[in-house]
mmCIF file of C-alpha atoms in Angstrom:
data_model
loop_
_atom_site.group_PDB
_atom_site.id
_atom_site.type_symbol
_atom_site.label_atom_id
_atom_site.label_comp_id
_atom_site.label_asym_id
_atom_site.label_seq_id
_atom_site.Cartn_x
_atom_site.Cartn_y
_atom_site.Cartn_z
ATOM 1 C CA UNK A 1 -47.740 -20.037 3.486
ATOM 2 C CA UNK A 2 -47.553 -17.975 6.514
ATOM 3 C CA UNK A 3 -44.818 -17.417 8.945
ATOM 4 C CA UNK A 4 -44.531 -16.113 12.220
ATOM 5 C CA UNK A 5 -40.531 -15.741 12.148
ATOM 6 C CA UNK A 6 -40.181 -13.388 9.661
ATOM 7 C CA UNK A 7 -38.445 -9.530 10.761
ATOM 8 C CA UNK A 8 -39.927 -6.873 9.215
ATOM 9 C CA UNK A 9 -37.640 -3.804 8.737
ATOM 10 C CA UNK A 10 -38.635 -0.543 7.897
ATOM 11 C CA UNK A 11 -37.064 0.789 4.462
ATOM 12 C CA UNK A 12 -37.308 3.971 2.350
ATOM 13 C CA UNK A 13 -40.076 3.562 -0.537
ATOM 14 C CA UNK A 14 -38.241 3.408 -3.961
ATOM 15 C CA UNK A 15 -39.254 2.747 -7.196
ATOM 16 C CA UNK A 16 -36.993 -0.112 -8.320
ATOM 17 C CA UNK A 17 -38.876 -3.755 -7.015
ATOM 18 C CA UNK A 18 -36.949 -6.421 -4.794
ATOM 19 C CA UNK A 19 -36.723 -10.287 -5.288
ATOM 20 C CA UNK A 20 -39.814 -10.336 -2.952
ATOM 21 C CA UNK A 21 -42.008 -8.449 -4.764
ATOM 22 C CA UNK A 22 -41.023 -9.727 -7.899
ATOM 23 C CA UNK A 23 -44.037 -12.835 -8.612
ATOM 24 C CA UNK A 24 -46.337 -10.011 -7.475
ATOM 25 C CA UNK A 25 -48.436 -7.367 -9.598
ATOM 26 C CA UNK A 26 -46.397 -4.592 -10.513
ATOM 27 C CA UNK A 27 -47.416 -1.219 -9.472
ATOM 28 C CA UNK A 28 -47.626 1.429 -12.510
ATOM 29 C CA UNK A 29 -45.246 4.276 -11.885
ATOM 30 C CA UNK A 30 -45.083 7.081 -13.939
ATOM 31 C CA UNK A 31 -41.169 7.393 -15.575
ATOM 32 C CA UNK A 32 -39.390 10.085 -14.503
ATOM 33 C CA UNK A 33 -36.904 9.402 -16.821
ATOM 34 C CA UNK A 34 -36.519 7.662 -20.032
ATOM 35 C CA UNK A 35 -32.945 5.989 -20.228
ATOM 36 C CA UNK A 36 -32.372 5.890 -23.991
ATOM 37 C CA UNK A 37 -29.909 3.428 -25.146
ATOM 38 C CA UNK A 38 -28.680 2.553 -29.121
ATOM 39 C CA UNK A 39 -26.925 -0.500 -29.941
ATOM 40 C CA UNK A 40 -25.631 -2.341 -32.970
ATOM 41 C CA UNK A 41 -23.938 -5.732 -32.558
ATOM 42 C CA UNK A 42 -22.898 -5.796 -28.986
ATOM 43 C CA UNK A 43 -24.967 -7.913 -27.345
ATOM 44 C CA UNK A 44 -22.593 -8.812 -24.514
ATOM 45 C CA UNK A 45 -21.402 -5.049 -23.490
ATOM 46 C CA UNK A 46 -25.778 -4.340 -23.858
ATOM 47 C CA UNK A 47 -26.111 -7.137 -21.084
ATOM 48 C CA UNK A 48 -23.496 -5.293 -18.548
ATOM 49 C CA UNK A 49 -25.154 -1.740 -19.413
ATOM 50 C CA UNK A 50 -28.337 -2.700 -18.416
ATOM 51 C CA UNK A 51 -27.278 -4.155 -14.998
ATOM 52 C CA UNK A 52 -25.731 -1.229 -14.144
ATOM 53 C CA UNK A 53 -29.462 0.665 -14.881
ATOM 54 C CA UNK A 54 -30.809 -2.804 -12.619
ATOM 55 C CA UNK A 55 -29.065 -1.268 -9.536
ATOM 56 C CA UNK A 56 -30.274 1.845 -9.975
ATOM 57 C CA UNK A 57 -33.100 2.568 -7.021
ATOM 58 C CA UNK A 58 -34.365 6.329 -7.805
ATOM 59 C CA UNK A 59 -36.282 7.847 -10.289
ATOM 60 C CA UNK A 60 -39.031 5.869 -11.554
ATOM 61 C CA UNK A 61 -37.776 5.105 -15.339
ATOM 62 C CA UNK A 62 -38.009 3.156 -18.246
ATOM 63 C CA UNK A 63 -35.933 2.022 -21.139
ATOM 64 C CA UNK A 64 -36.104 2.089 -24.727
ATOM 65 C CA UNK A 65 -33.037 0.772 -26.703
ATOM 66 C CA UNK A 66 -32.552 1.233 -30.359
ATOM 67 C CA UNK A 67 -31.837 -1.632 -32.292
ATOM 68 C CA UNK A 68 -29.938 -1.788 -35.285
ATOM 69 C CA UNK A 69 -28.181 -5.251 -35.129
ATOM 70 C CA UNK A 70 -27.543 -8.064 -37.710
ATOM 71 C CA UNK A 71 -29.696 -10.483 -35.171
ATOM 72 C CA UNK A 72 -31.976 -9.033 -32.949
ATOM 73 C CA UNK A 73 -30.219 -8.285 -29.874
ATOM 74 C CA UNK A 74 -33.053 -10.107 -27.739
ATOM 75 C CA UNK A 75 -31.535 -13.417 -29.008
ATOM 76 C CA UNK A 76 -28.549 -12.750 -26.681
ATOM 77 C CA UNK A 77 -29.146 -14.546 -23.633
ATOM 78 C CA UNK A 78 -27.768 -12.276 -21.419
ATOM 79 C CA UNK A 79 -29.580 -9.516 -22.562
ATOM 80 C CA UNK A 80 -32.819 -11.538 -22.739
ATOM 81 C CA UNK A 81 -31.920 -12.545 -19.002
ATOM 82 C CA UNK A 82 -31.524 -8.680 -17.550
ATOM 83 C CA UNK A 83 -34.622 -7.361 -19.751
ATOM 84 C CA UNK A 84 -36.565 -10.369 -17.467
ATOM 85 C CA UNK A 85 -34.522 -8.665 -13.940
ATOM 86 C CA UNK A 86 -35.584 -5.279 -15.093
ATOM 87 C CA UNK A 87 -39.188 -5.911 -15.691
ATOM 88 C CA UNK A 88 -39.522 -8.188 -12.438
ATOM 89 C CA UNK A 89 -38.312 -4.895 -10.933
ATOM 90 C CA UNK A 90 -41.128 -2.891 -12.423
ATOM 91 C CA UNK A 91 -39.561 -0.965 -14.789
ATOM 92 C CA UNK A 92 -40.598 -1.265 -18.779
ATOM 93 C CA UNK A 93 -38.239 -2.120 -21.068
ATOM 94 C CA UNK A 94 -38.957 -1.648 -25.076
ATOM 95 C CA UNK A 95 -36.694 -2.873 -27.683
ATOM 96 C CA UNK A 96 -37.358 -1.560 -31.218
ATOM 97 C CA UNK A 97 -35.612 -2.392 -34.287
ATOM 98 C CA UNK A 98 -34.951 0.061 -36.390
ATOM 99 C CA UNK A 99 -33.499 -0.531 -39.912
ATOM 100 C CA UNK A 100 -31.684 0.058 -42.374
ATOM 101 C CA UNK A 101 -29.212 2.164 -40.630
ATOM 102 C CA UNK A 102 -28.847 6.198 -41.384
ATOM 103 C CA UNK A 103 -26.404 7.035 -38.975
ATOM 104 C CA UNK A 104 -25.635 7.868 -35.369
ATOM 105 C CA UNK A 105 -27.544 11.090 -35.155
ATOM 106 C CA UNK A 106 -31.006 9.664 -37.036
ATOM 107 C CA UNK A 107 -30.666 6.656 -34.203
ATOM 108 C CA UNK A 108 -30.485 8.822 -31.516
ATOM 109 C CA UNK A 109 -33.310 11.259 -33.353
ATOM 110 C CA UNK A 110 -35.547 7.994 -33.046
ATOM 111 C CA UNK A 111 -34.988 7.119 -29.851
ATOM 112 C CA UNK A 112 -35.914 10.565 -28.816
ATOM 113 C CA UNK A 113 -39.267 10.373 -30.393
ATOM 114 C CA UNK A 114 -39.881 7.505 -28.712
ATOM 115 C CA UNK A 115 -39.185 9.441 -25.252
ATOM 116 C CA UNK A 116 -42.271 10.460 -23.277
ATOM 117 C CA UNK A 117 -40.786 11.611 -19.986
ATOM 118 C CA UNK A 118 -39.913 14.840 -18.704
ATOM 119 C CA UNK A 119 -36.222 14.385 -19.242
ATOM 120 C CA UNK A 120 -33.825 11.638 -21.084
ATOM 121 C CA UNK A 121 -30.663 9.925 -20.484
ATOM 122 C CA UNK A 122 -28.626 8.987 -23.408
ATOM 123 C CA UNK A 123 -26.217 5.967 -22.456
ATOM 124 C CA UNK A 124 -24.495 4.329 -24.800
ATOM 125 C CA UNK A 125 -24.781 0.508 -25.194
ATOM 126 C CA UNK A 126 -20.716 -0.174 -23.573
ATOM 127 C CA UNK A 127 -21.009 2.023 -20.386
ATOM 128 C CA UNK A 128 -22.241 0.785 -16.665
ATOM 129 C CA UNK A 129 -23.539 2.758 -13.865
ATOM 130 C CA UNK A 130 -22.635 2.931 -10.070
ATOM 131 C CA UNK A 131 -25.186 1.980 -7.822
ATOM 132 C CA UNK A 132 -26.992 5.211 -6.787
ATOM 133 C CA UNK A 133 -25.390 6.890 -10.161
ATOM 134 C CA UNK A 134 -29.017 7.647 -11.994
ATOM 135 C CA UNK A 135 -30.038 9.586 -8.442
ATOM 136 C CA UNK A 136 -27.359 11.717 -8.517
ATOM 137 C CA UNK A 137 -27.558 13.046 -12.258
ATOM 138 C CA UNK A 138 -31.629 13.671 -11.537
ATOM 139 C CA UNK A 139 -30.799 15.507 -8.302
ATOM 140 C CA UNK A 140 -28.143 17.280 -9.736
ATOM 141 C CA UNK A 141 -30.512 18.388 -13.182
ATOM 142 C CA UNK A 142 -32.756 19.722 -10.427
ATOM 143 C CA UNK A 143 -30.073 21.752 -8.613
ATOM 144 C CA UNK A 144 -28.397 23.627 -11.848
ATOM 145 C CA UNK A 145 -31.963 24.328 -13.465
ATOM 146 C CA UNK A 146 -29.712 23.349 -16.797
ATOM 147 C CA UNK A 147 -29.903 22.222 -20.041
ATOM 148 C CA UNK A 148 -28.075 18.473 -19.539
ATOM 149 C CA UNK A 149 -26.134 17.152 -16.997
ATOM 150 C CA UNK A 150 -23.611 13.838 -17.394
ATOM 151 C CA UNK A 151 -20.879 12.091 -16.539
ATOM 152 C CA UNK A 152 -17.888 11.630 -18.443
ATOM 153 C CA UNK A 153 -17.020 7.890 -18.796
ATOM 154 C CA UNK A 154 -14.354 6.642 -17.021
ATOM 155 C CA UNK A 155 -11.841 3.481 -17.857
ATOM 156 C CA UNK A 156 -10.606 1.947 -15.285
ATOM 157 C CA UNK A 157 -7.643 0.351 -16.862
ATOM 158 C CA UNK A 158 -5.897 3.861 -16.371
ATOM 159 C CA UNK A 159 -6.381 4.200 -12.553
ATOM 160 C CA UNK A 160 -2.775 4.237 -12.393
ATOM 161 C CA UNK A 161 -1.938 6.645 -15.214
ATOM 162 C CA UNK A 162 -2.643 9.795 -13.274
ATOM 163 C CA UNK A 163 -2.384 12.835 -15.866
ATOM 164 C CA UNK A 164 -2.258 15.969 -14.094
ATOM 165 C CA UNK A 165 -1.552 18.462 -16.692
ATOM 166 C CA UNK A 166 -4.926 16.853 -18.542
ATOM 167 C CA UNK A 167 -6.665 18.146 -15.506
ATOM 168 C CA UNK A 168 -5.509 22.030 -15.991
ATOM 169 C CA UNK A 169 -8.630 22.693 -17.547
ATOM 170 C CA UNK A 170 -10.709 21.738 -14.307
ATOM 171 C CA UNK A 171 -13.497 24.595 -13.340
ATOM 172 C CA UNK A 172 -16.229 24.073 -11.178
ATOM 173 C CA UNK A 173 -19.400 25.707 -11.718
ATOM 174 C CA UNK A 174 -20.424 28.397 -8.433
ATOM 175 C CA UNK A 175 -23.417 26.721 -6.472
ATOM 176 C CA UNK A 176 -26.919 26.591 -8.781
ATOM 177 C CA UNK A 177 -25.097 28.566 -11.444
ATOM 178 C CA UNK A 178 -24.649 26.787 -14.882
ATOM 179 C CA UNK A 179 -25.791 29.386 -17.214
ATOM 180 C CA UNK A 180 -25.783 28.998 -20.599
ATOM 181 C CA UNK A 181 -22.203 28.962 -23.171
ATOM 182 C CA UNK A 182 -20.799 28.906 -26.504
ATOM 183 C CA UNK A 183 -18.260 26.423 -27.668
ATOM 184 C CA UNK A 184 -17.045 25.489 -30.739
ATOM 185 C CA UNK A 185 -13.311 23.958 -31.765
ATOM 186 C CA UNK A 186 -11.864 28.034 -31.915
ATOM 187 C CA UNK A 187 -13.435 29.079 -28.204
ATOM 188 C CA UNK A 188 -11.266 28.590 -24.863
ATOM 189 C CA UNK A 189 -13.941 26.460 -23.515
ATOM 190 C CA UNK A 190 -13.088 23.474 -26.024
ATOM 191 C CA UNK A 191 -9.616 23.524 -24.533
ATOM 192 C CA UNK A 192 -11.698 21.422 -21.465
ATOM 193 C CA UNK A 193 -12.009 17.820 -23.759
ATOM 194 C CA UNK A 194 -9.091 16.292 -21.916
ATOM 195 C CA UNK A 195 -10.992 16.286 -18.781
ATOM 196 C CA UNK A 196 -12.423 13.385 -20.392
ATOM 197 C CA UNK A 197 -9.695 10.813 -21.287
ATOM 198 C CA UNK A 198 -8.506 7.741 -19.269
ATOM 199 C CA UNK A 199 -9.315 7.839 -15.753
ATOM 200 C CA UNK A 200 -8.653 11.494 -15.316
ATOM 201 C CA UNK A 201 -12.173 12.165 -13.293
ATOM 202 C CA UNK A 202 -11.091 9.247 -10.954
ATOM 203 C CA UNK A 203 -8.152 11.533 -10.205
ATOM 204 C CA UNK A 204 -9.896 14.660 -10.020
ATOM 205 C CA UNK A 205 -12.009 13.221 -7.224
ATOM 206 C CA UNK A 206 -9.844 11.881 -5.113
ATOM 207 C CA UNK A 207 -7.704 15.198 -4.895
ATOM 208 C CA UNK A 208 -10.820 17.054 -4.250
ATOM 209 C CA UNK A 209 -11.648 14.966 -1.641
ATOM 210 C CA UNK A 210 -14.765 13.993 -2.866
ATOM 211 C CA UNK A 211 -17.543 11.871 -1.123
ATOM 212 C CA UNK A 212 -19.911 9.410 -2.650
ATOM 213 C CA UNK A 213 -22.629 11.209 -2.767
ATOM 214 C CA UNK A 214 -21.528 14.829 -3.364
ATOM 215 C CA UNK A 215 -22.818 16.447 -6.479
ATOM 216 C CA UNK A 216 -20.426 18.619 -7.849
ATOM 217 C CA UNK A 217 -21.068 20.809 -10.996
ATOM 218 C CA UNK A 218 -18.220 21.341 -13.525
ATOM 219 C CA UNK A 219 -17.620 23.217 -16.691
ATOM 220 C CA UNK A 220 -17.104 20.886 -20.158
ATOM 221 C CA UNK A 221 -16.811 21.174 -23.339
ATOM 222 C CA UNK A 222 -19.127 18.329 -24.422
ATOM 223 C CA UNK A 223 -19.765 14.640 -22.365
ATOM 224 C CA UNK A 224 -19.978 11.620 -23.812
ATOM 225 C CA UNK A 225 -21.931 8.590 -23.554
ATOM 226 C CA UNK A 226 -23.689 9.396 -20.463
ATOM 227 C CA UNK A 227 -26.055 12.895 -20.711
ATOM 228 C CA UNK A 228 -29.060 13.361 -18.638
ATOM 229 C CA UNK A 229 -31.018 15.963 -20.755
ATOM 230 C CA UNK A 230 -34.196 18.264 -20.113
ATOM 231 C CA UNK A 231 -36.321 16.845 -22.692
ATOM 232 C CA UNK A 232 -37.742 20.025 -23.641
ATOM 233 C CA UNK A 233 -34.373 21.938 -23.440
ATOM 234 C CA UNK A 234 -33.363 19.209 -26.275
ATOM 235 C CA UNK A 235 -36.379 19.505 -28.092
ATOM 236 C CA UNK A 236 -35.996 23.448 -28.394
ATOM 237 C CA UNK A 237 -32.570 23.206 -29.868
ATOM 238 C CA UNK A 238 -34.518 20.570 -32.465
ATOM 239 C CA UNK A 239 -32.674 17.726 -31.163
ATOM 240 C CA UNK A 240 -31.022 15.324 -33.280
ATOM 241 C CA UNK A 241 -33.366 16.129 -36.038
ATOM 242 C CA UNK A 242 -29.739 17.568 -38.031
ATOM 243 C CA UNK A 243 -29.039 14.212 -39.548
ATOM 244 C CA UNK A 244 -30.594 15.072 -42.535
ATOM 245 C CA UNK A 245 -27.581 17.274 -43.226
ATOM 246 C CA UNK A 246 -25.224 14.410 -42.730
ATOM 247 C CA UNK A 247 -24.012 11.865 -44.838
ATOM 248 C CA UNK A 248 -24.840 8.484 -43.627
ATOM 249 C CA UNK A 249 -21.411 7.448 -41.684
ATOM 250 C CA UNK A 250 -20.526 10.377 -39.360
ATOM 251 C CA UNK A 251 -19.385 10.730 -35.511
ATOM 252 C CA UNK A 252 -19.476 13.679 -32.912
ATOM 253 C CA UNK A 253 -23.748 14.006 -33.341
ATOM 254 C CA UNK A 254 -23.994 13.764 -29.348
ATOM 255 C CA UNK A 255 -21.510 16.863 -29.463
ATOM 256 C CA UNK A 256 -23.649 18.830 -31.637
ATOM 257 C CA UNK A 257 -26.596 18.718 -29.743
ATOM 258 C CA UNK A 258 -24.820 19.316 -26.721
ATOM 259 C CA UNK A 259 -23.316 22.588 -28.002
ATOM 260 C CA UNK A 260 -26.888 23.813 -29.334
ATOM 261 C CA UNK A 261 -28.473 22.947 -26.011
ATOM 262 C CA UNK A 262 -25.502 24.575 -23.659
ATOM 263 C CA UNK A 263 -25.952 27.931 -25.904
ATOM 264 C CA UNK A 264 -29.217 28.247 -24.599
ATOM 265 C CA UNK A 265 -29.393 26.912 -21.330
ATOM 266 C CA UNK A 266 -26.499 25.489 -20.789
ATOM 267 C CA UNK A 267 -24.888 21.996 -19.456
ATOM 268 C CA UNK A 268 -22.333 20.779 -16.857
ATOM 269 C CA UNK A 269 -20.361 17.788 -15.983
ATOM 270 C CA UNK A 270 -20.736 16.443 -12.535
ATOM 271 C CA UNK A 271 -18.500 14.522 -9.928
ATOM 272 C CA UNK A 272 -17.807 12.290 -8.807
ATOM 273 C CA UNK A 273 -17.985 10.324 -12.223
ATOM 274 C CA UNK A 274 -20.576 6.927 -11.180
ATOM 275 C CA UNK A 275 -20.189 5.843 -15.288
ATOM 276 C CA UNK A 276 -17.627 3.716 -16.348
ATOM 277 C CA UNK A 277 -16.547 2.874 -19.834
ATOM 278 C CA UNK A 278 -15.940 -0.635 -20.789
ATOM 279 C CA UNK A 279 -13.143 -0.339 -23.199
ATOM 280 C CA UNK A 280 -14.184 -2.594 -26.064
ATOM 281 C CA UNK A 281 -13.975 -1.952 -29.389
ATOM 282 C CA UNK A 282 -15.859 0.615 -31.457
ATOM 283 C CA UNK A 283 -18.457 -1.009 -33.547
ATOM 284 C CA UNK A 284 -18.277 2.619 -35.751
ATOM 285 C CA UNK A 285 -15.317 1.844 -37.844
ATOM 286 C CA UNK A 286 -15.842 4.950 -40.283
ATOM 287 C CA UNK A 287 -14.917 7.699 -38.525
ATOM 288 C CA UNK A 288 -13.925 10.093 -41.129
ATOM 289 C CA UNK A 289 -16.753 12.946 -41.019
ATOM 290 C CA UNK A 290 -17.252 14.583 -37.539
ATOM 291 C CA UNK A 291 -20.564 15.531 -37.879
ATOM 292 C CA UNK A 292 -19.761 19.443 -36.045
ATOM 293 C CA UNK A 293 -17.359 20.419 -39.114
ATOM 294 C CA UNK A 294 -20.598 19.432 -41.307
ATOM 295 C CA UNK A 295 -22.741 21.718 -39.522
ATOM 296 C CA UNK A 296 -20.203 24.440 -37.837
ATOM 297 C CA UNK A 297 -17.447 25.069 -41.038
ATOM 298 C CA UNK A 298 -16.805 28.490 -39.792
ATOM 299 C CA UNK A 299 -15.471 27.289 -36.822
ATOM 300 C CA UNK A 300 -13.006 25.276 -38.052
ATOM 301 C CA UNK A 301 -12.133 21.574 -36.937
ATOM 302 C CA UNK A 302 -13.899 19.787 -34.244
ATOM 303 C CA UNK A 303 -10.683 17.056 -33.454
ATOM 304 C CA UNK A 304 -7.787 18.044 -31.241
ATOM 305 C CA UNK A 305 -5.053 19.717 -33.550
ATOM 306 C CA UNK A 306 -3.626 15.739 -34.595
ATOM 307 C CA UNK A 307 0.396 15.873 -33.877
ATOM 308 C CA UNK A 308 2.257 15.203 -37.396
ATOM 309 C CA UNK A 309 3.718 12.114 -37.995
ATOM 310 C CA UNK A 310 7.028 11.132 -36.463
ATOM 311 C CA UNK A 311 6.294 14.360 -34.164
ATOM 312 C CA UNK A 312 7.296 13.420 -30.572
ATOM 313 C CA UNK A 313 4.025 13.090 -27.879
ATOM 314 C CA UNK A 314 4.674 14.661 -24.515
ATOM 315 C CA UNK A 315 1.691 12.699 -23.136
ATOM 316 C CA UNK A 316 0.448 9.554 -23.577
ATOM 317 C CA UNK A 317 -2.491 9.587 -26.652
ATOM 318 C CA UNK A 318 -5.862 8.207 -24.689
ATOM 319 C CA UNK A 319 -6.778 4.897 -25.382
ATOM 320 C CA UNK A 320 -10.242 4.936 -25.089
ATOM 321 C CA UNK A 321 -9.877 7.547 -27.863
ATOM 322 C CA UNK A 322 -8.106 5.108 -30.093
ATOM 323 C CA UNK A 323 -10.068 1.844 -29.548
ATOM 324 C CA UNK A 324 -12.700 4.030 -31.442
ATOM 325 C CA UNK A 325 -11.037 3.825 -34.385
ATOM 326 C CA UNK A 326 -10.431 -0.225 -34.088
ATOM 327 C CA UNK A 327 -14.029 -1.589 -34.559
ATOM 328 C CA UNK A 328 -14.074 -4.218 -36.196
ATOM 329 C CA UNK A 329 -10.075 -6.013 -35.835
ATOM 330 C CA UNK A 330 -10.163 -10.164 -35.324
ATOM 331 C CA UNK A 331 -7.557 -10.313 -31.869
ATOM 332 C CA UNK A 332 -5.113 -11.323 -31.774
ATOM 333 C CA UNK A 333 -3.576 -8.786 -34.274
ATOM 334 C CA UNK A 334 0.173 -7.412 -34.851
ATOM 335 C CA UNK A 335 1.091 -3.830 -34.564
ATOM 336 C CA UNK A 336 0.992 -3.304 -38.768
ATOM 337 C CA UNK A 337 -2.812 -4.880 -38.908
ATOM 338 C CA UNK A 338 -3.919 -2.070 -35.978
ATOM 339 C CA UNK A 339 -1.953 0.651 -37.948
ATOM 340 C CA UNK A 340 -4.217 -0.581 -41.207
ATOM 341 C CA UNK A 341 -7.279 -0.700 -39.439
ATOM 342 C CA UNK A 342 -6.673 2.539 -38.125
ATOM 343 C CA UNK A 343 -5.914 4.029 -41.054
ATOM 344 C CA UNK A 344 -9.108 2.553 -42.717
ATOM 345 C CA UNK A 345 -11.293 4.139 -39.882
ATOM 346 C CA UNK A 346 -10.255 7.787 -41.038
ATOM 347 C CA UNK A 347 -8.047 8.180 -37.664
ATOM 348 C CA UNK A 348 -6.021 10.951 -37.231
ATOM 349 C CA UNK A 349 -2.389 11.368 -37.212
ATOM 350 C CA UNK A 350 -1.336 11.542 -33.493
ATOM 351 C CA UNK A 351 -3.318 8.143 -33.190
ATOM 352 C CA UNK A 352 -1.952 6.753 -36.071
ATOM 353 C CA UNK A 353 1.251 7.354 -34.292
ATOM 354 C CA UNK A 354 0.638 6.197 -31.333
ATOM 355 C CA UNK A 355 -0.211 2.777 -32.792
ATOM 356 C CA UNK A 356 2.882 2.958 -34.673
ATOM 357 C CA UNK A 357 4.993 3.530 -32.041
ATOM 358 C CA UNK A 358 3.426 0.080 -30.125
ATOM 359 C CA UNK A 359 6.377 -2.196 -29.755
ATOM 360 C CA UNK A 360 6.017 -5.221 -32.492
ATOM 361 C CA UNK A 361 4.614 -7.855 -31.334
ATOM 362 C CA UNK A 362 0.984 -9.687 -31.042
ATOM 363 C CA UNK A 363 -1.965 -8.567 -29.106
ATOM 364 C CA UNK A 364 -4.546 -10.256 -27.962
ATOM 365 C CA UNK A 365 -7.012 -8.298 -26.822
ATOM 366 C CA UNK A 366 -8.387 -4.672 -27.069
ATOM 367 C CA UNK A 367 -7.267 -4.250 -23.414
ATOM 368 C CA UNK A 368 -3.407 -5.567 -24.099
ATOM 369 C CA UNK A 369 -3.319 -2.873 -26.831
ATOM 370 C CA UNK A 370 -4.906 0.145 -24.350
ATOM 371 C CA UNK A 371 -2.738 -1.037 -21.707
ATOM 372 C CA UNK A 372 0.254 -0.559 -24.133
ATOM 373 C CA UNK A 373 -0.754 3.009 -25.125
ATOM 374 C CA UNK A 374 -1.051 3.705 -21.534
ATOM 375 C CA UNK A 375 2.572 2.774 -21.321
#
């Protein structure tokens, strides 16, 4: 049906399709990036991952996710219904199942054969992007001529739980500079992990000052969650392809491949932060072998020094930290069932602590517990 009222505007060409275009043929672009994405049993936190990646505009990409749920993850409804969004926007969208399980490093090793694109973003299944956020990581991969670039997640919940001293560590890289670096738990530059916790990058922009759209390079000592990689830089340092050395139940693979990538060509964080963590529950309940004491011994521990027990904590432990160690509790719970669960997950002293010192009462929610700790 034709119209003679319609207003035509003139608008940058970008790769993502609107509603208009979305009954017509899709044009095939080539993916700049492959956005990389495991998941296990969290069909609902899936669903809100990938509409963060359905606002993205710029590059061209496409997704694979990794699937190692009880039920196929496609049986979600919400996830079915953004896979359809995603697609209508011309991008392609592959969901593989791969069992049995091996661990977190063979997942992401799979996922990275799958990859086909010049570089790859590895998001975890609980995170969502800002509008505009995938831009800004490619731009910024371009600008540092790097290894990786990311953005350490942020939760929200902890907007008003500035921590200034956790921002010491802060170091921005010179202009176009990242070269590459050692770390390991003995080097200086692992002293940087705090950066990380609550909403500390929140903070850090605002004091600087920062603008949407400004691209600022920063010294880390690893990222999680969200790490935009030069595919071959990754594939040099072999990738995930270490898992073999692991035992099946292990955490800390993304930090080993970070480290072996940043030694030779090194990796920054940038700000402002456009990833946000969504604070549920770790669905990796067994967190007792951290996969860079496997594979680095000589360096000694890859964890913060934990805090002995009834040792008094200066700072508040982060929450985000602990919820990793609570996969798997049926809310509402008491303070001694979080304690257990804790325990059972291999967690560390200071966060055993920190759960112990939780007033006693009934929580009902992942959230009521963080929001505690952040007390």
């Amino acid at each position: 049906m034709e119209r003679d009222d319609r207003v035509r505007r003139e608008r940058p060409h970008r790769s993502r399709r609107g509603a208009a275009h979305w009954a017509r043929p899709a044009p095939q672009h080539t993916a700049a990036v492959d956005v990389l994405i495991p998941t296990a049993d969290r069909g609902a936190e899936l669903a809100v991952a990938l509409a963060g990646l359905a606002a993205q505009d710029d590059p061209p990409f496409r997704v694979v996710i990794s699937d190692q749920s009880e039920q196929p993850v496609e049986h979600v409804p919400a996830v079915r219904g953004i896979i359809r969004v995603l697609r209508a926007q011309g991008r392609s969208v592959e969901v593989r199942r791969h069992l049995p399980k091996r661990g977190l490093a063979e997942q992401r090793d799979f996922l990275f054969s799958c990859a086909s694109s010049p570089r790859v973003l590895f998001l975890d299944d609980d995170v969502w992007l800002e509008p505009g956020a995938l831009a800004r990581l490619d731009a910024s991969l371009s600008e540092q001529q790097c290894g990786f670039v990311g953005y350490g997640v942020q939760g929200l919940s902890f907007l008003d739980d500035p921590r200034p001293d956790e921002l010491a560590p802060f170091e921005p890289w010179p202009p176009a500079s990242v070269h590459p670096e050692r770390v390991r738990p003995d080097t200086p530059e692992h002293d940087r992990w705090p950066l990380h916790n609550a909403a500390n990058l929140a903070h850090l922009a605002s004091r600087l000052e920062l603008d949407d759209d400004d691209r600022l390079a920063y010294r880390v000592a690893w990222i999680g969650a969200c790490v935009l990689f030069d595919a071959d830089a990754l594939r040099e340092a072999d990738g995930f392809a270490f898992w073999r050395d692991l035992p099946e139940h292990h955490v800390g693979e993304d930090r080993v491949a970070q480290w072996k990538v940043m030694e030779h060509r090194g990796g920054a964080g940038i700000l402002p932060s456009g990833a946000v963590h969504l604070e549920a529950p770790t669905s990796i309940v067994d967190r007792r072998v951290e996969a860079s004491d496997e594979l680095f011994p000589e360096s000694g521990s890859a964890r913060p020094e934990p805090r002995r027990k009834g040792e008094h904590m200066s700072e508040p432990q982060n929450p985000i930290e602990v919820q990793r160690y609570l996969g798997g509790v049926d809310y509402p719970a008491d303070r001694s069932t979080l304690v257990e669960a804790a325990r059972d997950s291999g967690a560390p002293d200071d966060v055993v602590s920190a759960l112990e010192g939780l007033s006693d009462t009934t929580y009902d929610a992942p959230t009521d517990v963080s929001e505690a700790l952040g007390q």
